[in-house]
């Protein structure tokens, strides 16, 4: 990371935050389906986590929500008339298409893109490849807006390359940074890409839950980013871990610089993986492995200790930013006690309340996209996305002004909600100096 500073680009929870249970394989999402949500409280929770990171001295930035309900997609699906007519017609029957097109899932920006910093890329620019998220329909709707937003922020093509999502096919299903970890020491750098299936395998094995990331997608992202073979390390996710609810790599593993924390069911042949990493990264690389007997995969999926953020503090030590649910679990607490006690860079664990996100299956790590930038690259960004205390206060005021404190599934058909959301995002793009990245803002 020499010459680089890492920023966590957190996604703001959107005004339509609700519990629709849309993601098969995401156990928390399924458990809380139909629950009435509080979008205002959810967004403020996420903002408080950002404040904590900022106060710890970690680089913190923000990404805006996607416009929802997605009326344009509903029109493509055959619903016509005024916007109010479209919402009313989509709500008829079981209303599933309205719920799908109203999801606030873009808040989980770990799925927004895969990021390769400039020292590792083929052309000396920072590369962003937008994730197509093609396994889940509601998430696949994010890619176009994500590309527009990232292009608005990382607009200087002398420093940044923002790639469109891969073709949205089953064979090239790409889940973004949730399946990507950059590890680096003085000896070397490795980009570890977790993948769940071979995209062009004609006989996909029977499985409890979908394998979302394909090897072919990971390889294409590495190719677009100009990663050399020496830096690119694809490794298969454990089918046992996926079927336990570890649908992304970051549900059962998290890494940062010289340190990797993982469950034995995160990857197949995990001991071979650790041996390869030690060979490539050298003696300063450290790893902590949780076995099934110490911390079951079921507990890890329920409490998300590995979907925590692992960040470097200004003094050089590391901290884990974990969900409060992990503190409430005795096996998880004991595991973290061992992590802090062992010979590795982790000095402490900070527990945060992101329950609104956790109820939909996203922990602290899901809420952020890691972006490592040089000082020159930071200065090339004109948007006001880097946070300080006044910026956090302004966002809190914006949330309080525009967000509802109660939202049920029936409320998604309310035409006033669509107007409220568009008004809020209009104000936000002005606040963040993003221009007009949304389709509804265009004449």
CSV table of C-alpha atoms in Angstrom, one decimal:
chain,number,residue,atom,x,y,z
A,1,UNK,CA,0.0,0.0,0.0
A,2,UNK,CA,3.0,2.3,-0.1
A,3,UNK,CA,2.0,5.5,-1.8
A,4,UNK,CA,-1.6,4.6,-1.5
A,5,UNK,CA,-4.4,5.5,1.0
A,6,UNK,CA,-7.4,3.3,1.2
A,7,UNK,CA,-10.8,4.9,1.3
A,8,UNK,CA,-14.0,3.1,2.1
A,9,UNK,CA,-16.8,4.3,-0.2
A,10,UNK,CA,-19.9,3.4,1.7
A,11,UNK,CA,-23.3,3.2,0.0
A,12,UNK,CA,-26.0,5.4,1.5
A,13,UNK,CA,-29.0,3.3,2.4
A,14,UNK,CA,-31.8,4.4,0.0
A,15,UNK,CA,-35.2,5.8,0.8
A,16,UNK,CA,-37.0,2.6,-0.3
A,17,UNK,CA,-35.1,0.4,2.2
A,18,UNK,CA,-37.4,-2.6,2.8
A,19,UNK,CA,-37.5,-6.3,3.6
A,20,UNK,CA,-38.6,-8.1,0.5
A,21,UNK,CA,-36.5,-11.3,0.8
A,22,UNK,CA,-35.3,-11.2,-2.8
A,23,UNK,CA,-32.0,-13.1,-2.6
A,24,UNK,CA,-32.0,-16.8,-2.5
A,25,UNK,CA,-29.1,-18.1,-0.4
A,26,UNK,CA,-29.1,-15.0,1.8
A,27,UNK,CA,-30.5,-16.5,5.0
A,28,UNK,CA,-30.9,-13.2,6.9
A,29,UNK,CA,-32.9,-11.7,3.9
A,30,UNK,CA,-35.2,-14.7,3.9
A,31,UNK,CA,-35.7,-14.6,7.7
A,32,UNK,CA,-36.9,-11.0,7.8
A,33,UNK,CA,-39.1,-11.0,4.7
A,34,UNK,CA,-42.2,-8.8,5.2
A,35,UNK,CA,-40.9,-6.9,8.2
A,36,UNK,CA,-41.8,-3.2,8.3
A,37,UNK,CA,-38.6,-1.1,7.7
A,38,UNK,CA,-37.4,2.3,8.9
A,39,UNK,CA,-35.4,3.8,6.1
A,40,UNK,CA,-34.4,6.9,8.0
A,41,UNK,CA,-33.0,4.9,10.9
A,42,UNK,CA,-31.3,2.5,8.6
A,43,UNK,CA,-29.6,5.3,6.7
A,44,UNK,CA,-28.5,7.0,9.9
A,45,UNK,CA,-27.1,3.7,11.2
A,46,UNK,CA,-24.9,3.5,8.1
A,47,UNK,CA,-23.8,7.1,8.4
A,48,UNK,CA,-22.7,6.5,12.1
A,49,UNK,CA,-20.5,3.6,10.9
A,50,UNK,CA,-18.9,6.0,8.4
A,51,UNK,CA,-18.3,8.6,11.2
A,52,UNK,CA,-16.6,5.9,13.3
A,53,UNK,CA,-14.2,5.0,10.5
A,54,UNK,CA,-13.5,8.7,9.8
A,55,UNK,CA,-12.8,9.3,13.5
A,56,UNK,CA,-10.4,6.3,13.6
A,57,UNK,CA,-8.4,8.1,10.9
A,58,UNK,CA,-9.5,5.7,8.1
A,59,UNK,CA,-10.3,7.3,4.7
A,60,UNK,CA,-14.0,7.6,4.3
A,61,UNK,CA,-16.2,8.5,1.3
A,62,UNK,CA,-19.8,8.0,0.2
A,63,UNK,CA,-21.7,6.7,-2.8
A,64,UNK,CA,-25.3,7.7,-3.5
A,65,UNK,CA,-28.3,5.3,-3.7
A,66,UNK,CA,-29.9,4.1,-6.9
A,67,UNK,CA,-33.3,5.6,-7.9
A,68,UNK,CA,-36.1,3.4,-6.8
A,69,UNK,CA,-38.8,2.3,-7.6
A,70,UNK,CA,-37.2,1.7,-11.0
A,71,UNK,CA,-40.0,2.9,-13.2
A,72,UNK,CA,-38.0,2.6,-16.4
A,73,UNK,CA,-37.5,-1.1,-15.9
A,74,UNK,CA,-41.2,-1.5,-15.1
A,75,UNK,CA,-42.0,0.2,-18.4
A,76,UNK,CA,-39.6,-2.2,-20.2
A,77,UNK,CA,-41.7,-5.0,-18.7
A,78,UNK,CA,-44.9,-3.7,-20.3
A,79,UNK,CA,-46.4,-1.5,-17.6
A,80,UNK,CA,-47.7,1.8,-19.2
A,81,UNK,CA,-49.4,5.1,-18.5
A,82,UNK,CA,-48.3,7.7,-16.0
A,83,UNK,CA,-45.7,6.9,-13.3
A,84,UNK,CA,-48.6,6.4,-10.9
A,85,UNK,CA,-50.3,4.0,-13.3
A,86,UNK,CA,-47.1,2.0,-13.7
A,87,UNK,CA,-46.7,1.6,-9.9
A,88,UNK,CA,-50.4,0.7,-9.4
A,89,UNK,CA,-50.4,-1.9,-12.2
A,90,UNK,CA,-47.1,-3.4,-11.0
A,91,UNK,CA,-48.6,-3.7,-7.5
A,92,UNK,CA,-51.5,-5.8,-8.7
A,93,UNK,CA,-51.5,-9.5,-8.0
A,94,UNK,CA,-48.6,-10.6,-5.8
A,95,UNK,CA,-46.7,-7.3,-6.6
A,96,UNK,CA,-43.4,-9.2,-7.0
A,97,UNK,CA,-42.1,-7.1,-9.8
A,98,UNK,CA,-42.8,-3.9,-7.9
A,99,UNK,CA,-40.8,-5.2,-4.9
A,100,UNK,CA,-38.0,-6.3,-7.2
A,101,UNK,CA,-37.7,-2.9,-8.8
A,102,UNK,CA,-37.9,-1.1,-5.5
A,103,UNK,CA,-35.0,-2.8,-3.7
A,104,UNK,CA,-32.4,-0.6,-2.1
A,105,UNK,CA,-29.8,-3.2,-2.5
A,106,UNK,CA,-27.3,-0.8,-4.1
A,107,UNK,CA,-26.5,0.2,-0.5
A,108,UNK,CA,-24.2,-2.9,-0.5
A,109,UNK,CA,-21.4,-1.3,-2.5
A,110,UNK,CA,-19.0,-4.2,-2.0
A,111,UNK,CA,-21.0,-5.5,-5.0
A,112,UNK,CA,-20.7,-2.3,-7.0
A,113,UNK,CA,-17.4,-3.1,-8.7
A,114,UNK,CA,-14.0,-4.7,-8.5
A,115,UNK,CA,-11.2,-2.1,-7.9
A,116,UNK,CA,-7.6,-2.6,-8.9
A,117,UNK,CA,-5.3,0.3,-7.8
A,118,UNK,CA,-3.0,2.0,-10.1
A,119,UNK,CA,0.3,0.4,-9.0
A,120,UNK,CA,-1.2,-3.0,-9.9
A,121,UNK,CA,-2.8,-2.3,-13.2
A,122,UNK,CA,-1.4,-2.6,-16.7
A,123,UNK,CA,-1.5,1.1,-17.6
A,124,UNK,CA,-0.9,2.8,-14.2
A,125,UNK,CA,-4.5,3.9,-13.8
A,126,UNK,CA,-7.0,2.8,-11.1
A,127,UNK,CA,-9.4,0.5,-12.7
A,128,UNK,CA,-13.1,-0.1,-11.8
A,129,UNK,CA,-15.1,-2.9,-13.4
A,130,UNK,CA,-18.8,-2.5,-12.6
A,131,UNK,CA,-20.4,-5.8,-11.4
A,132,UNK,CA,-23.2,-7.2,-13.5
A,133,UNK,CA,-24.8,-9.0,-10.5
A,134,UNK,CA,-26.7,-11.2,-13.1
A,135,UNK,CA,-27.5,-14.0,-10.7
A,136,UNK,CA,-30.3,-11.9,-9.0
A,137,UNK,CA,-32.6,-9.9,-11.2
A,138,UNK,CA,-33.1,-7.1,-8.6
A,139,UNK,CA,-29.4,-6.6,-8.3
A,140,UNK,CA,-28.7,-6.8,-12.0
A,141,UNK,CA,-30.7,-3.5,-12.3
A,142,UNK,CA,-27.9,-1.6,-10.5
A,143,UNK,CA,-25.2,-1.9,-13.1
A,144,UNK,CA,-26.2,1.0,-15.4
A,145,UNK,CA,-26.6,3.5,-12.5
A,146,UNK,CA,-23.4,2.3,-10.8
A,147,UNK,CA,-21.5,2.9,-14.0
A,148,UNK,CA,-22.9,6.4,-14.4
A,149,UNK,CA,-22.1,7.3,-10.7
A,150,UNK,CA,-18.6,5.9,-10.8
A,151,UNK,CA,-17.9,7.7,-14.1
A,152,UNK,CA,-19.2,10.9,-12.4
A,153,UNK,CA,-16.8,10.5,-9.5
A,154,UNK,CA,-13.8,9.0,-11.3
A,155,UNK,CA,-14.1,11.2,-14.3
A,156,UNK,CA,-10.5,12.0,-15.0
A,157,UNK,CA,-9.5,9.4,-17.6
A,158,UNK,CA,-5.8,10.2,-17.1
A,159,UNK,CA,-6.1,8.6,-13.7
A,160,UNK,CA,-9.1,6.3,-13.8
A,161,UNK,CA,-10.6,3.7,-16.1
A,162,UNK,CA,-14.3,2.8,-15.3
A,163,UNK,CA,-15.4,-0.3,-17.2
A,164,UNK,CA,-19.0,-1.2,-18.0
A,165,UNK,CA,-20.3,-4.4,-16.5
A,166,UNK,CA,-19.5,-7.7,-18.2
A,167,UNK,CA,-22.4,-9.1,-20.4
A,168,UNK,CA,-25.1,-10.1,-18.0
A,169,UNK,CA,-25.2,-13.8,-18.7
A,170,UNK,CA,-25.1,-16.8,-16.4
A,171,UNK,CA,-21.6,-17.7,-17.7
A,172,UNK,CA,-20.2,-14.3,-16.8
A,173,UNK,CA,-22.0,-13.7,-13.5
A,174,UNK,CA,-19.9,-11.2,-11.5
A,175,UNK,CA,-20.5,-10.1,-7.9
A,176,UNK,CA,-17.8,-7.4,-7.7
A,177,UNK,CA,-15.4,-6.8,-4.8
A,178,UNK,CA,-17.4,-9.1,-2.4
A,179,UNK,CA,-15.5,-11.9,-4.1
A,180,UNK,CA,-12.1,-10.0,-4.4
A,181,UNK,CA,-9.4,-9.4,-1.9
A,182,UNK,CA,-6.1,-7.5,-2.4
A,183,UNK,CA,-3.3,-8.7,-0.2
A,184,UNK,CA,0.1,-7.0,-0.2
A,185,UNK,CA,3.5,-7.1,1.7
A,186,UNK,CA,7.0,-5.8,1.0
A,187,UNK,CA,7.6,-9.0,-0.9
A,188,UNK,CA,4.6,-9.1,-3.2
A,189,UNK,CA,1.0,-8.4,-4.0
A,190,UNK,CA,-1.9,-10.8,-4.7
A,191,UNK,CA,-5.4,-10.3,-6.0
A,192,UNK,CA,-7.4,-13.2,-4.6
A,193,UNK,CA,-10.6,-13.8,-6.6
A,194,UNK,CA,-13.1,-16.2,-5.1
A,195,UNK,CA,-15.3,-18.0,-7.6
A,196,UNK,CA,-18.2,-20.4,-7.1
A,197,UNK,CA,-18.6,-22.2,-10.5
A,198,UNK,CA,-17.3,-22.6,-14.0
A,199,UNK,CA,-19.6,-20.5,-16.2
A,200,UNK,CA,-19.3,-22.7,-19.2
A,201,UNK,CA,-19.7,-26.0,-17.4
A,202,UNK,CA,-22.6,-27.8,-19.1
A,203,UNK,CA,-23.3,-29.9,-16.0
A,204,UNK,CA,-23.6,-27.6,-13.0
A,205,UNK,CA,-23.7,-29.7,-9.8
A,206,UNK,CA,-26.9,-29.7,-7.7
A,207,UNK,CA,-26.6,-27.2,-4.9
A,208,UNK,CA,-28.7,-25.8,-2.1
A,209,UNK,CA,-28.0,-22.2,-3.0
A,210,UNK,CA,-26.7,-20.5,-6.2
A,211,UNK,CA,-23.0,-20.2,-6.9
A,212,UNK,CA,-22.9,-16.6,-8.0
A,213,UNK,CA,-19.4,-15.8,-9.2
A,214,UNK,CA,-17.9,-17.6,-12.2
A,215,UNK,CA,-14.3,-18.2,-12.9
A,216,UNK,CA,-14.7,-16.8,-16.3
A,217,UNK,CA,-16.0,-13.5,-14.9
A,218,UNK,CA,-13.1,-13.2,-12.5
A,219,UNK,CA,-10.7,-13.8,-15.3
A,220,UNK,CA,-12.3,-11.2,-17.5
A,221,UNK,CA,-12.2,-8.6,-14.7
A,222,UNK,CA,-8.5,-9.3,-14.2
A,223,UNK,CA,-7.9,-9.0,-17.9
A,224,UNK,CA,-9.8,-5.6,-18.1
A,225,UNK,CA,-7.7,-4.3,-15.2
A,226,UNK,CA,-4.4,-5.3,-16.8
A,227,UNK,CA,-3.5,-7.6,-13.9
A,228,UNK,CA,-0.5,-9.8,-14.6
A,229,UNK,CA,-0.6,-13.5,-14.1
A,230,UNK,CA,1.7,-13.1,-11.2
A,231,UNK,CA,-0.8,-10.9,-9.3
A,232,UNK,CA,-4.0,-12.8,-10.3
A,233,UNK,CA,-4.9,-15.7,-8.0
A,234,UNK,CA,-8.4,-17.2,-8.6
A,235,UNK,CA,-9.5,-19.8,-6.0
A,236,UNK,CA,-12.7,-21.7,-5.7
A,237,UNK,CA,-15.2,-20.9,-2.9
A,238,UNK,CA,-16.1,-23.9,-0.8
A,239,UNK,CA,-19.5,-25.4,-1.8
A,240,UNK,CA,-20.0,-26.3,1.9
A,241,UNK,CA,-19.6,-22.6,2.8
A,242,UNK,CA,-21.9,-21.4,0.0
A,243,UNK,CA,-24.6,-23.9,1.0
A,244,UNK,CA,-24.2,-22.8,4.6
A,245,UNK,CA,-25.1,-19.2,3.5
A,246,UNK,CA,-21.7,-17.9,2.5
A,247,UNK,CA,-22.9,-16.7,-0.9
A,248,UNK,CA,-20.0,-14.3,-1.3
A,249,UNK,CA,-16.3,-14.7,-0.3
A,250,UNK,CA,-16.6,-11.8,2.1
A,251,UNK,CA,-19.2,-13.7,4.2
A,252,UNK,CA,-16.5,-16.2,5.3
A,253,UNK,CA,-13.2,-14.4,4.7
A,254,UNK,CA,-11.8,-10.8,5.0
A,255,UNK,CA,-8.3,-9.6,4.2
A,256,UNK,CA,-6.3,-6.4,4.3
A,257,UNK,CA,-2.6,-5.8,3.3
A,258,UNK,CA,-0.6,-8.5,5.1
A,259,UNK,CA,-3.4,-10.2,7.0
A,260,UNK,CA,-6.2,-12.7,6.1
A,261,UNK,CA,-8.9,-13.9,8.4
A,262,UNK,CA,-11.0,-16.8,7.1
A,263,UNK,CA,-13.2,-19.7,7.9
A,264,UNK,CA,-12.1,-23.2,6.9
A,265,UNK,CA,-15.3,-23.3,4.6
A,266,UNK,CA,-14.5,-20.1,2.8
A,267,UNK,CA,-12.4,-21.8,0.1
A,268,UNK,CA,-11.7,-25.3,-1.1
A,269,UNK,CA,-8.3,-26.7,-0.1
A,270,UNK,CA,-7.8,-23.8,2.2
A,271,UNK,CA,-4.5,-25.0,3.5
A,272,UNK,CA,-3.1,-25.1,0.0
A,273,UNK,CA,-4.4,-21.6,-0.5
A,274,UNK,CA,-2.6,-20.4,2.6
A,275,UNK,CA,0.6,-22.1,1.5
A,276,UNK,CA,0.5,-20.3,-1.9
A,277,UNK,CA,-0.2,-17.0,-0.2
A,278,UNK,CA,2.8,-17.5,2.2
A,279,UNK,CA,5.0,-18.3,-0.8
A,280,UNK,CA,3.9,-15.2,-2.7
A,281,UNK,CA,3.7,-12.7,0.2
A,282,UNK,CA,6.6,-13.9,2.4
A,283,UNK,CA,7.2,-14.1,6.1
A,284,UNK,CA,5.3,-11.0,7.1
A,285,UNK,CA,2.0,-12.5,5.8
A,286,UNK,CA,-0.3,-13.5,8.7
A,287,UNK,CA,-3.6,-15.5,8.6
A,288,UNK,CA,-6.1,-16.6,11.3
A,289,UNK,CA,-8.2,-19.6,10.4
A,290,UNK,CA,-11.4,-20.5,12.2
A,291,UNK,CA,-12.3,-24.2,12.2
A,292,UNK,CA,-15.8,-25.5,12.2
A,293,UNK,CA,-15.3,-26.8,15.7
A,294,UNK,CA,-14.2,-23.4,17.0
A,295,UNK,CA,-16.8,-21.3,15.1
A,296,UNK,CA,-19.4,-23.1,12.9
A,297,UNK,CA,-20.2,-21.8,9.5
A,298,UNK,CA,-23.8,-21.4,10.7
A,299,UNK,CA,-22.6,-19.1,13.4
A,300,UNK,CA,-20.4,-17.2,11.0
A,301,UNK,CA,-23.3,-16.6,8.6
A,302,UNK,CA,-25.6,-15.6,11.4
A,303,UNK,CA,-23.2,-13.1,13.1
A,304,UNK,CA,-21.0,-12.0,10.2
A,305,UNK,CA,-17.6,-11.8,11.9
A,306,UNK,CA,-15.9,-12.2,8.5
A,307,UNK,CA,-18.2,-9.7,6.9
A,308,UNK,CA,-16.5,-7.2,9.1
A,309,UNK,CA,-14.3,-4.4,7.8
A,310,UNK,CA,-10.6,-4.9,8.3
A,311,UNK,CA,-8.8,-1.6,8.2
A,312,UNK,CA,-5.4,-0.1,8.7
A,313,UNK,CA,-5.2,2.6,11.3
A,314,UNK,CA,-2.9,5.7,11.1
A,315,UNK,CA,-0.3,4.1,13.4
A,316,UNK,CA,0.0,1.0,11.2
A,317,UNK,CA,-2.0,-1.5,13.3
A,318,UNK,CA,-5.3,-2.9,12.1
A,319,UNK,CA,-8.9,-2.8,13.5
A,320,UNK,CA,-11.9,-5.0,12.9
A,321,UNK,CA,-15.2,-3.2,12.4
A,322,UNK,CA,-17.7,-5.9,13.4
A,323,UNK,CA,-21.5,-5.9,13.6
A,324,UNK,CA,-23.0,-5.8,17.1
A,325,UNK,CA,-24.5,-9.3,16.4
A,326,UNK,CA,-21.0,-10.7,16.6
A,327,UNK,CA,-20.5,-9.3,20.1
A,328,UNK,CA,-23.7,-11.0,21.2
A,329,UNK,CA,-22.4,-14.4,20.1
A,330,UNK,CA,-20.1,-16.1,22.5
A,331,UNK,CA,-18.3,-18.3,19.9
A,332,UNK,CA,-17.7,-15.2,17.7
A,333,UNK,CA,-16.5,-13.1,20.7
A,334,UNK,CA,-14.0,-15.9,21.7
A,335,UNK,CA,-12.8,-16.0,18.1
A,336,UNK,CA,-12.1,-12.3,18.0
A,337,UNK,CA,-10.3,-12.5,21.4
A,338,UNK,CA,-8.0,-15.1,19.8
A,339,UNK,CA,-7.4,-12.9,16.7
A,340,UNK,CA,-6.4,-9.9,18.9
A,341,UNK,CA,-4.2,-12.1,21.1
A,342,UNK,CA,-2.2,-13.8,18.3
A,343,UNK,CA,0.8,-12.5,16.4
A,344,UNK,CA,-0.9,-10.4,13.7
A,345,UNK,CA,-1.6,-6.7,13.0
A,346,UNK,CA,-5.1,-6.6,14.6
A,347,UNK,CA,-5.1,-4.5,17.7
A,348,UNK,CA,-8.8,-4.4,18.5
A,349,UNK,CA,-12.4,-4.9,17.5
A,350,UNK,CA,-15.0,-2.1,17.2
A,351,UNK,CA,-18.7,-3.3,17.3
A,352,UNK,CA,-21.2,-1.2,15.3
A,353,UNK,CA,-25.0,-1.3,15.0
A,354,UNK,CA,-26.0,-1.9,11.4
A,355,UNK,CA,-28.9,-4.1,12.3
A,356,UNK,CA,-31.1,-2.7,9.5
A,357,UNK,CA,-28.5,-3.9,7.0
A,358,UNK,CA,-27.9,-7.2,8.8
A,359,UNK,CA,-31.6,-8.0,8.6
A,360,UNK,CA,-31.3,-8.0,4.9
A,361,UNK,CA,-28.1,-10.0,4.9
A,362,UNK,CA,-25.4,-7.3,4.7
A,363,UNK,CA,-22.8,-6.6,7.4
A,364,UNK,CA,-20.3,-3.7,7.7
A,365,UNK,CA,-18.1,-5.1,4.8
A,366,UNK,CA,-21.1,-5.2,2.4
A,367,UNK,CA,-21.7,-1.5,2.9
A,368,UNK,CA,-18.4,-0.4,1.5
A,369,UNK,CA,-16.3,-0.5,-1.6
A,370,UNK,CA,-12.5,-0.3,-0.9
A,371,UNK,CA,-10.7,2.1,-3.1
A,372,UNK,CA,-6.9,2.7,-2.7
A,373,UNK,CA,-5.8,6.0,-4.2
A,374,UNK,CA,-2.6,8.1,-4.5
A,375,UNK,CA,-2.7,11.7,-3.4
A,376,UNK,CA,-2.6,12.8,-7.0
A,377,UNK,CA,-5.7,10.6,-7.8
A,378,UNK,CA,-7.5,12.0,-4.8
A,379,UNK,CA,-6.9,15.6,-6.0
A,380,UNK,CA,-8.2,14.5,-9.5
A,381,UNK,CA,-11.7,13.8,-8.0
A,382,UNK,CA,-13.9,16.9,-8.1
A,383,UNK,CA,-17.0,15.4,-6.5
A,384,UNK,CA,-17.5,16.1,-2.8
A,385,UNK,CA,-17.6,12.5,-1.8
A,386,UNK,CA,-14.8,12.5,0.8
A,387,UNK,CA,-16.3,12.8,4.3
A,388,UNK,CA,-15.5,15.1,7.2
A,389,UNK,CA,-17.6,16.1,10.2
A,390,UNK,CA,-19.5,18.9,8.4
A,391,UNK,CA,-20.1,16.5,5.5
A,392,UNK,CA,-21.5,13.9,7.8
A,393,UNK,CA,-23.7,16.5,9.5
A,394,UNK,CA,-25.0,17.6,6.1
A,395,UNK,CA,-25.9,14.0,5.1
A,396,UNK,CA,-27.6,13.4,8.4
A,397,UNK,CA,-29.8,16.5,7.8
A,398,UNK,CA,-30.5,15.4,4.3
A,399,UNK,CA,-31.6,11.9,5.5
A,400,UNK,CA,-33.8,13.4,8.3
A,401,UNK,CA,-35.4,15.7,5.8
A,402,UNK,CA,-36.2,13.3,3.0
A,403,UNK,CA,-36.6,9.8,4.5
A,404,UNK,CA,-39.7,8.1,5.9
A,405,UNK,CA,-39.5,6.4,9.3
A,406,UNK,CA,-41.8,3.6,8.3
A,407,UNK,CA,-42.1,1.6,5.1
A,408,UNK,CA,-44.2,-1.5,4.3
A,409,UNK,CA,-44.4,-3.4,1.1
A,410,UNK,CA,-47.7,-1.7,0.3
A,411,UNK,CA,-46.1,1.7,0.5
A,412,UNK,CA,-43.9,1.0,-2.6
A,413,UNK,CA,-46.9,1.7,-4.8
A,414,UNK,CA,-47.4,5.1,-3.3
A,415,UNK,CA,-46.7,7.7,-6.1
A,416,UNK,CA,-45.6,10.2,-3.4
A,417,UNK,CA,-42.7,7.9,-2.5
A,418,UNK,CA,-41.4,8.0,-6.0
A,419,UNK,CA,-41.6,11.8,-5.9
A,420,UNK,CA,-39.9,12.0,-2.5
A,421,UNK,CA,-37.1,9.7,-3.6
A,422,UNK,CA,-36.4,11.7,-6.8
A,423,UNK,CA,-36.5,15.0,-4.9
A,424,UNK,CA,-34.1,13.5,-2.3
A,425,UNK,CA,-31.6,12.3,-5.0
A,426,UNK,CA,-31.8,15.6,-6.8
A,427,UNK,CA,-30.7,17.4,-3.6
A,428,UNK,CA,-28.0,14.7,-2.9
A,429,UNK,CA,-26.3,15.0,-6.3
A,430,UNK,CA,-26.1,18.7,-5.7
A,431,UNK,CA,-24.7,18.2,-2.2
A,432,UNK,CA,-22.1,15.8,-3.5
A,433,UNK,CA,-21.4,17.8,-6.7
A,434,UNK,CA,-22.1,14.8,-8.9
A,435,UNK,CA,-23.8,16.5,-11.8
A,436,UNK,CA,-26.8,14.6,-13.1
A,437,UNK,CA,-25.9,10.9,-13.2
A,438,UNK,CA,-29.5,9.6,-12.9
A,439,UNK,CA,-31.7,8.9,-15.9
A,440,UNK,CA,-34.7,10.8,-14.3
A,441,UNK,CA,-32.5,13.9,-14.2
A,442,UNK,CA,-31.9,14.0,-17.9
A,443,UNK,CA,-34.2,16.1,-20.1
